[in-house]
Amino acid sequence: MRRTGIFYAQLGLTILLCLFIVIPIVMSALAGVTVNVFQGLSSGLTLRWIFEVWDLYASSIFLSLWLAVACLFVTLIAGVPLAYVLVRKPGRATRLFEELLTLPVAIPGLALALALLITYGGVSGYRSSWLFILTGHVLFTLPFMVRSVAAVMSAMDMKTLEEGAASLGAGFWRRFFTVIVPNAKPGILAGALMVVTLSVGEFNLTWMLHTPLTKTLPVGLADAYASMRLEIGSAYTLIFFVLIMPLLIAMQILANRGSKPARTTATAEDK
Protein backbone atom coordinates (compact mmCIF):
# COMPACT_ATOMS: atom_id res chain seq x y z
CA MET A 1 0.00 0.00 0.00
CA ARG A 2 1.34 3.39 -1.01
CA ARG A 3 1.85 5.80 1.84
CA THR A 4 1.02 9.43 1.31
CA GLY A 5 2.60 12.55 2.70
CA ILE A 6 -0.16 12.79 5.30
CA PHE A 7 0.92 9.44 6.73
CA TYR A 8 4.55 10.54 7.12
CA ALA A 9 3.44 13.86 8.60
CA GLN A 10 1.32 12.04 11.18
CA LEU A 11 4.18 9.62 11.89
CA GLY A 12 6.63 12.50 12.34
CA LEU A 13 4.23 14.32 14.69
CA THR A 14 3.74 11.14 16.73
CA ILE A 15 7.50 10.63 17.04
CA LEU A 16 7.99 14.24 18.12
CA LEU A 17 5.27 13.94 20.78
CA CYS A 18 6.80 10.69 22.07
CA LEU A 19 10.23 12.31 22.26
CA PHE A 20 8.71 15.32 24.03
CA ILE A 21 7.37 12.95 26.72
CA VAL A 22 10.23 10.41 26.89
CA ILE A 23 13.25 12.74 26.84
CA PRO A 24 12.44 14.45 30.20
CA ILE A 25 11.99 11.01 31.79
CA VAL A 26 15.36 9.84 30.44
CA MET A 27 17.06 13.05 31.56
CA SER A 28 15.57 12.73 35.05
CA ALA A 29 16.74 9.12 35.29
CA LEU A 30 20.25 10.05 34.15
CA ALA A 31 20.37 12.85 36.72
CA GLY A 32 19.92 10.22 39.42
CA VAL A 33 23.15 8.45 38.46
CA THR A 34 25.40 11.45 37.73
CA VAL A 35 27.83 12.98 40.21
CA ASN A 36 26.58 16.53 39.59
CA VAL A 37 23.16 17.11 38.07
CA PHE A 38 24.14 20.56 36.75
CA GLN A 39 27.25 19.29 34.94
CA GLY A 40 25.48 16.27 33.50
CA LEU A 41 27.21 13.11 32.32
CA SER A 42 30.53 14.96 32.05
CA SER A 43 30.76 14.86 35.86
CA GLY A 44 30.76 11.04 35.82
CA LEU A 45 28.38 8.27 36.86
CA THR A 46 27.68 7.13 40.39
CA LEU A 47 25.27 4.96 42.36
CA ARG A 48 25.69 7.08 45.46
CA TRP A 49 22.30 8.76 45.15
CA ILE A 50 20.53 5.43 44.58
CA PHE A 51 21.95 3.98 47.80
CA GLU A 52 21.20 7.18 49.69
CA VAL A 53 17.58 7.14 48.55
CA TRP A 54 17.26 3.50 49.55
CA ASP A 55 18.69 4.22 53.00
CA LEU A 56 16.39 7.21 53.53
CA TYR A 57 13.16 6.13 51.86
CA ALA A 58 13.09 2.32 51.68
CA SER A 59 10.22 2.20 54.17
CA SER A 60 8.24 4.73 52.09
CA ILE A 61 8.75 2.67 48.94
CA PHE A 62 7.61 -0.57 50.58
CA LEU A 63 4.64 1.22 52.17
CA SER A 64 3.50 2.49 48.77
CA LEU A 65 3.70 -0.99 47.27
CA TRP A 66 1.86 -2.47 50.27
CA LEU A 67 -0.86 0.17 50.02
CA ALA A 68 -1.29 -0.57 46.31
CA VAL A 69 -1.68 -4.31 46.98
CA ALA A 70 -4.09 -3.73 49.89
CA CYS A 71 -6.08 -1.22 47.83
CA LEU A 72 -6.31 -3.72 44.97
CA PHE A 73 -7.55 -6.43 47.34
CA VAL A 74 -10.26 -4.21 48.86
CA THR A 75 -11.45 -2.86 45.50
CA LEU A 76 -11.66 -6.38 44.10
CA ILE A 77 -13.70 -7.61 47.06
CA ALA A 78 -16.05 -4.61 46.94
CA GLY A 79 -15.92 -3.55 43.29
CA VAL A 80 -16.78 -6.78 41.47
CA PRO A 81 -20.01 -7.44 43.44
CA LEU A 82 -20.96 -3.76 43.16
CA ALA A 83 -20.51 -3.87 39.39
CA TYR A 84 -22.64 -7.01 39.24
CA VAL A 85 -25.48 -5.34 41.18
CA LEU A 86 -25.33 -2.19 39.04
CA VAL A 87 -25.57 -4.21 35.83
CA ARG A 88 -27.96 -6.92 37.00
CA LYS A 89 -30.40 -4.61 38.80
CA PRO A 90 -30.65 -1.43 36.71
CA GLY A 91 -32.93 1.24 38.04
CA ARG A 92 -33.18 4.73 39.51
CA ALA A 93 -31.65 3.68 42.84
CA THR A 94 -28.65 1.97 41.24
CA ARG A 95 -28.05 4.95 38.93
CA LEU A 96 -28.10 7.27 41.93
CA PHE A 97 -25.69 5.01 43.77
CA GLU A 98 -23.39 4.92 40.74
CA GLU A 99 -23.30 8.71 40.63
CA LEU A 100 -22.49 8.86 44.35
CA LEU A 101 -19.76 6.28 43.79
CA THR A 102 -18.00 8.53 41.27
CA LEU A 103 -18.01 11.60 43.53
CA PRO A 104 -14.49 10.93 44.91
CA VAL A 105 -13.20 11.14 41.34
CA ALA A 106 -15.11 14.33 40.54
CA ILE A 107 -14.00 16.32 43.60
CA PRO A 108 -10.35 17.33 44.22
CA GLY A 109 -8.22 14.90 46.20
CA LEU A 110 -7.45 17.57 48.80
CA ALA A 111 -11.18 18.09 49.44
CA LEU A 112 -11.71 14.34 49.86
CA ALA A 113 -8.76 14.15 52.25
CA LEU A 114 -10.08 17.10 54.24
CA ALA A 115 -13.47 15.38 54.55
CA LEU A 116 -11.78 12.24 55.89
CA LEU A 117 -9.73 14.29 58.36
CA ILE A 118 -12.81 16.10 59.65
CA THR A 119 -14.76 12.87 60.02
CA TYR A 120 -12.13 10.43 61.30
CA GLY A 121 -9.17 12.63 62.26
CA GLY A 122 -10.06 12.40 65.94
CA VAL A 123 -9.57 8.62 66.02
CA SER A 124 -5.92 8.66 67.05
CA GLY A 125 -4.99 5.06 66.34
CA TYR A 126 -6.74 5.12 62.99
CA ARG A 127 -5.44 8.57 62.04
CA SER A 128 -1.80 7.58 62.54
CA SER A 129 -2.16 4.22 60.77
CA TRP A 130 -1.56 3.35 57.14
CA LEU A 131 -5.19 2.21 57.12
CA PHE A 132 -6.22 5.87 57.05
CA ILE A 133 -4.36 6.40 53.76
CA LEU A 134 -5.75 3.10 52.47
CA THR A 135 -9.29 4.39 53.09
CA GLY A 136 -8.62 7.41 50.91
CA HIS A 137 -7.03 5.32 48.17
CA VAL A 138 -9.99 2.90 48.14
CA LEU A 139 -12.51 5.74 47.89
CA PHE A 140 -10.53 7.25 45.01
CA THR A 141 -9.87 4.04 43.02
CA LEU A 142 -13.05 2.04 43.64
CA PRO A 143 -15.03 3.84 40.87
CA PHE A 144 -12.39 2.84 38.31
CA MET A 145 -12.67 -0.82 39.29
CA VAL A 146 -16.47 -0.75 39.27
CA ARG A 147 -16.69 1.03 35.91
CA SER A 148 -14.17 -1.32 34.24
CA VAL A 149 -15.92 -4.46 35.46
CA ALA A 150 -19.41 -3.09 34.78
CA ALA A 151 -18.46 -2.23 31.19
CA VAL A 152 -17.51 -5.86 30.51
CA MET A 153 -20.51 -7.26 32.36
CA SER A 154 -22.84 -5.00 30.38
CA ALA A 155 -21.55 -6.56 27.17
CA MET A 156 -22.28 -10.06 28.50
CA ASP A 157 -25.63 -11.82 28.34
CA MET A 158 -25.56 -12.47 32.07
CA LYS A 159 -29.19 -13.52 32.26
CA THR A 160 -28.69 -16.34 29.76
CA LEU A 161 -25.44 -17.43 31.38
CA GLU A 162 -26.97 -17.55 34.83
CA GLU A 163 -30.10 -19.32 33.66
CA GLY A 164 -27.97 -21.94 31.91
CA ALA A 165 -25.87 -22.50 35.04
CA ALA A 166 -28.98 -22.57 37.23
CA SER A 167 -30.55 -25.22 35.00
CA LEU A 168 -27.52 -27.40 35.74
CA GLY A 169 -28.09 -27.00 39.49
CA ALA A 170 -25.59 -24.24 40.28
CA GLY A 171 -26.51 -21.98 43.18
CA PHE A 172 -26.05 -18.20 43.21
CA TRP A 173 -22.52 -18.09 44.62
CA ARG A 174 -21.34 -20.90 42.36
CA ARG A 175 -22.81 -19.12 39.34
CA PHE A 176 -21.15 -15.88 40.41
CA PHE A 177 -17.65 -17.28 40.96
CA THR A 178 -17.57 -19.89 38.18
CA VAL A 179 -19.57 -18.15 35.45
CA ILE A 180 -19.80 -14.38 35.97
CA VAL A 181 -16.33 -13.66 37.36
CA PRO A 182 -14.39 -15.67 34.70
CA ASN A 183 -16.32 -13.96 31.91
CA ALA A 184 -15.65 -10.55 33.50
CA LYS A 185 -11.91 -11.26 33.74
CA PRO A 186 -10.86 -8.65 31.12
CA GLY A 187 -12.65 -5.89 33.03
CA ILE A 188 -11.28 -7.09 36.36
CA LEU A 189 -7.70 -7.10 35.07
CA ALA A 190 -8.11 -3.68 33.43
CA GLY A 191 -9.55 -2.30 36.67
CA ALA A 192 -6.72 -3.86 38.68
CA LEU A 193 -4.14 -2.18 36.43
CA MET A 194 -5.79 1.20 36.96
CA VAL A 195 -6.14 0.72 40.72
CA VAL A 196 -2.47 -0.20 41.23
CA THR A 197 -1.26 2.63 38.99
CA LEU A 198 -3.41 5.26 40.68
CA SER A 199 -2.66 4.05 44.20
CA VAL A 200 1.12 4.03 43.76
CA GLY A 201 1.21 7.46 42.13
CA GLU A 202 -1.47 9.22 44.20
CA PHE A 203 -0.06 12.41 45.79
CA ASN A 204 -2.73 15.04 46.59
CA LEU A 205 -4.88 12.79 48.72
CA THR A 206 -1.92 11.06 50.35
CA TRP A 207 -0.10 14.29 51.14
CA MET A 208 -3.01 15.44 53.31
CA LEU A 209 -3.51 12.08 55.02
CA HIS A 210 0.07 10.99 55.69
CA THR A 211 2.05 11.33 58.91
CA PRO A 212 5.85 11.25 59.37
CA LEU A 213 5.53 7.49 59.98
CA THR A 214 3.27 6.84 56.99
CA LYS A 215 5.09 8.70 54.24
CA THR A 216 4.53 7.14 50.81
CA LEU A 217 6.71 7.16 47.71
CA PRO A 218 5.15 10.22 45.98
CA VAL A 219 5.27 12.24 49.22
CA GLY A 220 8.93 11.32 49.74
CA LEU A 221 9.65 12.30 46.14
CA ALA A 222 8.03 15.70 46.69
CA ASP A 223 10.06 16.18 49.87
CA ALA A 224 13.28 15.40 48.00
CA TYR A 225 12.53 17.96 45.28
CA ALA A 226 11.30 20.53 47.81
CA SER A 227 14.65 20.36 49.60
CA MET A 228 16.36 21.12 46.24
CA ARG A 229 18.26 17.84 46.38
CA LEU A 230 17.77 17.21 42.68
CA GLU A 231 20.11 14.21 42.58
CA ILE A 232 18.15 12.53 45.37
CA GLY A 233 14.84 13.36 43.71
CA SER A 234 16.03 12.04 40.36
CA ALA A 235 17.38 8.86 41.94
CA TYR A 236 14.06 8.49 43.74
CA THR A 237 12.28 8.79 40.38
CA LEU A 238 14.58 6.16 38.86
CA ILE A 239 13.85 3.71 41.67
CA PHE A 240 10.14 4.40 41.23
CA PHE A 241 10.29 3.43 37.56
CA VAL A 242 12.42 0.36 38.22
CA LEU A 243 9.91 -0.89 40.79
CA ILE A 244 6.62 0.03 39.13
CA MET A 245 7.28 -0.59 35.42
CA PRO A 246 7.79 -4.40 35.66
CA LEU A 247 4.62 -4.63 37.75
CA LEU A 248 2.60 -2.60 35.26
CA ILE A 249 4.00 -4.54 32.29
CA ALA A 250 3.16 -7.86 33.97
CA MET A 251 -0.38 -6.70 34.73
CA GLN A 252 -0.81 -5.44 31.17
CA ILE A 253 0.28 -8.83 29.81
CA LEU A 254 -2.23 -10.55 32.09
CA ALA A 255 -4.95 -8.14 30.97
CA ASN A 256 -4.19 -8.87 27.30
CA ARG A 257 -4.22 -12.61 27.90
CA GLY A 258 -7.43 -12.33 29.88
CA SER A 259 -9.17 -10.53 27.04
CA LYS A 260 -8.37 -13.19 24.41
CA PRO A 261 -11.05 -15.70 25.44
CA ALA A 262 -13.68 -12.96 25.42
CA ARG A 263 -12.71 -11.98 21.87
CA THR A 264 -12.69 -15.60 20.77
CA THR A 265 -16.13 -16.18 22.23
CA ALA A 266 -17.48 -13.04 20.62
CA THR A 267 -16.06 -14.12 17.24
CA ALA A 268 -17.61 -17.55 17.56
CA GLU A 269 -20.98 -16.06 18.44
CA ASP A 270 -20.78 -13.68 15.48
CA LYS A 271 -20.23 -16.61 13.16
CSV table of N, CA, C and O in Angstrom, one decimal, residues 70-127:
chain,number,residue,atom,x,y,z
A,70,ALA,N,-2.9,-3.7,49.0
A,70,ALA,CA,-4.1,-3.7,49.9
A,70,ALA,C,-5.3,-3.0,49.2
A,70,ALA,O,-6.4,-3.5,49.3
A,71,CYS,N,-5.0,-1.9,48.5
A,71,CYS,CA,-6.1,-1.2,47.8
A,71,CYS,C,-6.7,-2.1,46.7
A,71,CYS,O,-7.9,-2.1,46.5
A,72,LEU,N,-5.8,-2.8,46.0
A,72,LEU,CA,-6.3,-3.7,45.0
A,72,LEU,C,-7.2,-4.8,45.6
A,72,LEU,O,-8.3,-5.1,45.0
A,73,PHE,N,-6.8,-5.4,46.7
A,73,PHE,CA,-7.5,-6.4,47.3
A,73,PHE,C,-8.9,-5.9,47.7
A,73,PHE,O,-10.0,-6.6,47.5
A,74,VAL,N,-9.0,-4.7,48.4
A,74,VAL,CA,-10.3,-4.2,48.9
A,74,VAL,C,-11.2,-3.9,47.7
A,74,VAL,O,-12.4,-4.1,47.7
A,75,THR,N,-10.6,-3.2,46.6
A,75,THR,CA,-11.4,-2.9,45.5
A,75,THR,C,-12.0,-4.1,44.7
A,75,THR,O,-13.0,-4.0,44.1
A,76,LEU,N,-11.2,-5.1,44.7
A,76,LEU,CA,-11.7,-6.4,44.1
A,76,LEU,C,-12.8,-7.0,44.9
A,76,LEU,O,-13.9,-7.4,44.3
A,77,ILE,N,-12.7,-7.0,46.2
A,77,ILE,CA,-13.7,-7.6,47.1
A,77,ILE,C,-15.0,-6.8,47.0
A,77,ILE,O,-16.1,-7.4,46.9
A,78,ALA,N,-14.9,-5.5,47.0
A,78,ALA,CA,-16.0,-4.6,46.9
A,78,ALA,C,-16.5,-4.3,45.5
A,78,ALA,O,-17.7,-4.2,45.3
A,79,GLY,N,-15.6,-4.1,44.6
A,79,GLY,CA,-15.9,-3.5,43.3
A,79,GLY,C,-16.6,-4.5,42.4
A,79,GLY,O,-17.6,-4.2,41.7
A,80,VAL,N,-16.2,-5.8,42.4
A,80,VAL,CA,-16.8,-6.8,41.5
A,80,VAL,C,-18.2,-7.0,41.8
A,80,VAL,O,-19.1,-7.0,41.0
A,81,PRO,N,-18.6,-7.3,43.1
A,81,PRO,CA,-20.0,-7.4,43.4
A,81,PRO,C,-20.8,-6.2,43.2
A,81,PRO,O,-22.0,-6.3,42.7
A,82,LEU,N,-20.2,-5.0,43.4
A,82,LEU,CA,-21.0,-3.8,43.2
A,82,LEU,C,-21.3,-3.6,41.7
A,82,LEU,O,-22.4,-3.2,41.3
A,83,ALA,N,-20.3,-3.9,40.8
A,83,ALA,CA,-20.5,-3.9,39.4
A,83,ALA,C,-21.6,-4.8,39.0
A,83,ALA,O,-22.5,-4.5,38.1
A,84,TYR,N,-21.6,-6.0,39.6
A,84,TYR,CA,-22.6,-7.0,39.2
A,84,TYR,C,-24.0,-6.5,39.6
A,84,TYR,O,-25.0,-6.6,38.8
A,85,VAL,N,-24.2,-5.9,40.8
A,85,VAL,CA,-25.5,-5.3,41.2
A,85,VAL,C,-25.9,-4.2,40.3
A,85,VAL,O,-27.1,-4.1,39.9
A,86,LEU,N,-25.0,-3.3,39.9
A,86,LEU,CA,-25.3,-2.2,39.0
A,86,LEU,C,-25.8,-2.6,37.7
A,86,LEU,O,-26.7,-2.0,37.1
A,87,VAL,N,-25.2,-3.7,37.2
A,87,VAL,CA,-25.6,-4.2,35.8
A,87,VAL,C,-26.8,-5.1,35.9
A,87,VAL,O,-27.7,-5.0,35.0
A,88,ARG,N,-26.9,-5.9,36.9
A,88,ARG,CA,-28.0,-6.9,37.0
A,88,ARG,C,-29.3,-6.3,37.5
A,88,ARG,O,-30.3,-6.8,37.1
A,89,LYS,N,-29.2,-5.2,38.3
A,89,LYS,CA,-30.4,-4.6,38.8
A,89,LYS,C,-30.5,-3.1,38.4
A,89,LYS,O,-30.3,-2.2,39.3
A,90,PRO,N,-30.6,-2.8,37.1
A,90,PRO,CA,-30.7,-1.4,36.7
A,90,PRO,C,-31.9,-0.8,37.2
A,90,PRO,O,-33.0,-1.4,37.3
A,91,GLY,N,-31.8,0.5,37.5
A,91,GLY,CA,-32.9,1.2,38.0
A,91,GLY,C,-32.5,2.6,38.5
A,91,GLY,O,-31.3,3.0,38.5
A,92,ARG,N,-33.5,3.4,39.0
A,92,ARG,CA,-33.2,4.7,39.5
A,92,ARG,C,-32.3,4.7,40.7
A,92,ARG,O,-31.3,5.5,40.8
A,93,ALA,N,-32.5,3.8,41.6
A,93,ALA,CA,-31.6,3.7,42.8
A,93,ALA,C,-30.2,3.3,42.5
A,93,ALA,O,-29.3,3.9,43.1
A,94,THR,N,-30.0,2.4,41.6
A,94,THR,CA,-28.7,2.0,41.2
A,94,THR,C,-27.9,3.1,40.5
A,94,THR,O,-26.7,3.3,40.6
A,95,ARG,N,-28.7,3.8,39.6
A,95,ARG,CA,-28.1,4.9,38.9
A,95,ARG,C,-27.6,6.0,39.9
A,95,ARG,O,-26.6,6.6,39.8
A,96,LEU,N,-28.5,6.3,40.9
A,96,LEU,CA,-28.1,7.3,41.9
A,96,LEU,C,-26.9,6.8,42.7
A,96,LEU,O,-26.0,7.6,43.0
A,97,PHE,N,-26.8,5.5,43.1
A,97,PHE,CA,-25.7,5.0,43.8
A,97,PHE,C,-24.4,5.1,42.9
A,97,PHE,O,-23.3,5.4,43.4
A,98,GLU,N,-24.6,4.8,41.6
A,98,GLU,CA,-23.4,4.9,40.7
A,98,GLU,C,-22.8,6.3,40.7
A,98,GLU,O,-21.6,6.6,40.6
A,99,GLU,N,-23.7,7.3,40.6
A,99,GLU,CA,-23.3,8.7,40.6
A,99,GLU,C,-22.6,9.1,41.9
A,99,GLU,O,-21.6,9.8,41.9
A,100,LEU,N,-23.1,8.6,43.1
A,100,LEU,CA,-22.5,8.9,44.3
A,100,LEU,C,-21.1,8.2,44.4
A,100,LEU,O,-20.2,8.7,45.0
A,101,LEU,N,-21.0,7.0,43.8
A,101,LEU,CA,-19.8,6.3,43.8
A,101,LEU,C,-18.7,7.0,43.1
A,101,LEU,O,-17.5,6.9,43.4
A,102,THR,N,-19.0,7.8,42.1
A,102,THR,CA,-18.0,8.5,41.3
A,102,THR,C,-17.7,9.9,41.8
A,102,THR,O,-16.8,10.6,41.3
A,103,LEU,N,-18.3,10.3,42.9
A,103,LEU,CA,-18.0,11.6,43.5
A,103,LEU,C,-16.5,11.8,43.9
A,103,LEU,O,-16.0,12.8,43.7
A,104,PRO,N,-15.9,10.8,44.5
A,104,PRO,CA,-14.5,10.9,44.9
A,104,PRO,C,-13.6,11.2,43.7
A,104,PRO,O,-12.5,11.8,43.9
A,105,VAL,N,-14.0,10.8,42.5
A,105,VAL,CA,-13.2,11.1,41.3
A,105,VAL,C,-13.5,12.6,40.9
A,105,VAL,O,-12.6,13.2,40.4
A,106,ALA,N,-14.7,13.0,41.0
A,106,ALA,CA,-15.1,14.3,40.5
A,106,ALA,C,-14.6,15.5,41.4
A,106,ALA,O,-14.2,16.5,40.9
A,107,ILE,N,-14.5,15.2,42.7
A,107,ILE,CA,-14.0,16.3,43.6
A,107,ILE,C,-12.5,16.2,43.7
A,107,ILE,O,-11.9,15.2,43.6
A,108,PRO,N,-11.8,17.4,44.1
A,108,PRO,CA,-10.4,17.3,44.2
A,108,PRO,C,-9.9,16.4,45.4
A,108,PRO,O,-10.6,16.2,46.4
A,109,GLY,N,-8.7,15.8,45.2
A,109,GLY,CA,-8.2,14.9,46.2
A,109,GLY,C,-8.0,15.6,47.6
A,109,GLY,O,-8.3,14.9,48.6
A,110,LEU,N,-7.6,16.8,47.5
A,110,LEU,CA,-7.4,17.6,48.8
A,110,LEU,C,-8.8,17.7,49.6
A,110,LEU,O,-8.8,17.6,50.8
A,111,ALA,N,-9.9,18.0,48.8
A,111,ALA,CA,-11.2,18.1,49.4
A,111,ALA,C,-11.6,16.8,50.0
A,111,ALA,O,-12.2,16.7,51.1
A,112,LEU,N,-11.4,15.7,49.3
A,112,LEU,CA,-11.7,14.3,49.9
A,112,LEU,C,-10.9,14.0,51.1
A,112,LEU,O,-11.4,13.5,52.1
A,113,ALA,N,-9.6,14.4,51.1
A,113,ALA,CA,-8.8,14.1,52.3
A,113,ALA,C,-9.2,15.0,53.4
A,113,ALA,O,-9.2,14.5,54.6
A,114,LEU,N,-9.6,16.2,53.2
A,114,LEU,CA,-10.1,17.1,54.2
A,114,LEU,C,-11.4,16.5,54.9
A,114,LEU,O,-11.5,16.6,56.1
A,115,ALA,N,-12.2,16.0,54.0
A,115,ALA,CA,-13.5,15.4,54.6
A,115,ALA,C,-13.2,14.2,55.5
A,115,ALA,O,-13.8,14.0,56.5
A,116,LEU,N,-12.2,13.4,55.1
A,116,LEU,CA,-11.8,12.2,55.9
A,116,LEU,C,-11.2,12.7,57.2
A,116,LEU,O,-11.4,12.1,58.3
A,117,LEU,N,-10.4,13.8,57.1
A,117,LEU,CA,-9.7,14.3,58.4
A,117,LEU,C,-10.8,14.8,59.3
A,117,LEU,O,-10.7,14.6,60.5
A,118,ILE,N,-11.8,15.5,58.8
A,118,ILE,CA,-12.8,16.1,59.7
A,118,ILE,C,-13.6,15.0,60.3
A,118,ILE,O,-14.0,15.1,61.5
A,119,THR,N,-13.9,13.9,59.5
A,119,THR,CA,-14.8,12.9,60.0
A,119,THR,C,-14.0,11.9,61.0
A,119,THR,O,-14.6,11.5,62.0
A,120,TYR,N,-12.8,11.5,60.6
A,120,TYR,CA,-12.1,10.4,61.3
A,120,TYR,C,-10.8,10.9,61.9
A,120,TYR,O,-10.1,10.1,62.5
A,121,GLY,N,-10.5,12.2,61.8
A,121,GLY,CA,-9.2,12.6,62.3
A,121,GLY,C,-9.0,12.5,63.8
A,121,GLY,O,-7.9,12.5,64.3
A,122,GLY,N,-10.1,12.5,64.5
A,122,GLY,CA,-10.1,12.4,65.9
A,122,GLY,C,-9.8,11.0,66.5
A,122,GLY,O,-9.5,10.8,67.6
A,123,VAL,N,-9.9,10.0,65.6
A,123,VAL,CA,-9.6,8.6,66.0
A,123,VAL,C,-8.1,8.4,65.9
A,123,VAL,O,-7.5,8.2,64.8
A,124,SER,N,-7.4,8.6,67.1
A,124,SER,CA,-5.9,8.7,67.1
A,124,SER,C,-5.2,7.4,66.4
A,124,SER,O,-4.4,7.6,65.6
A,125,GLY,N,-5.6,6.3,66.9
A,125,GLY,CA,-5.0,5.1,66.3
A,125,GLY,C,-5.2,4.9,64.9
A,125,GLY,O,-4.3,4.5,64.1
A,126,TYR,N,-6.4,5.2,64.4
A,126,TYR,CA,-6.7,5.1,63.0
A,126,TYR,C,-6.1,6.2,62.2
A,126,TYR,O,-5.6,6.0,61.1
A,127,ARG,N,-6.0,7.4,62.7
A,127,ARG,CA,-5.4,8.6,62.0
A,127,ARG,C,-4.0,8.4,61.8
A,127,ARG,O,-3.4,8.8,60.7
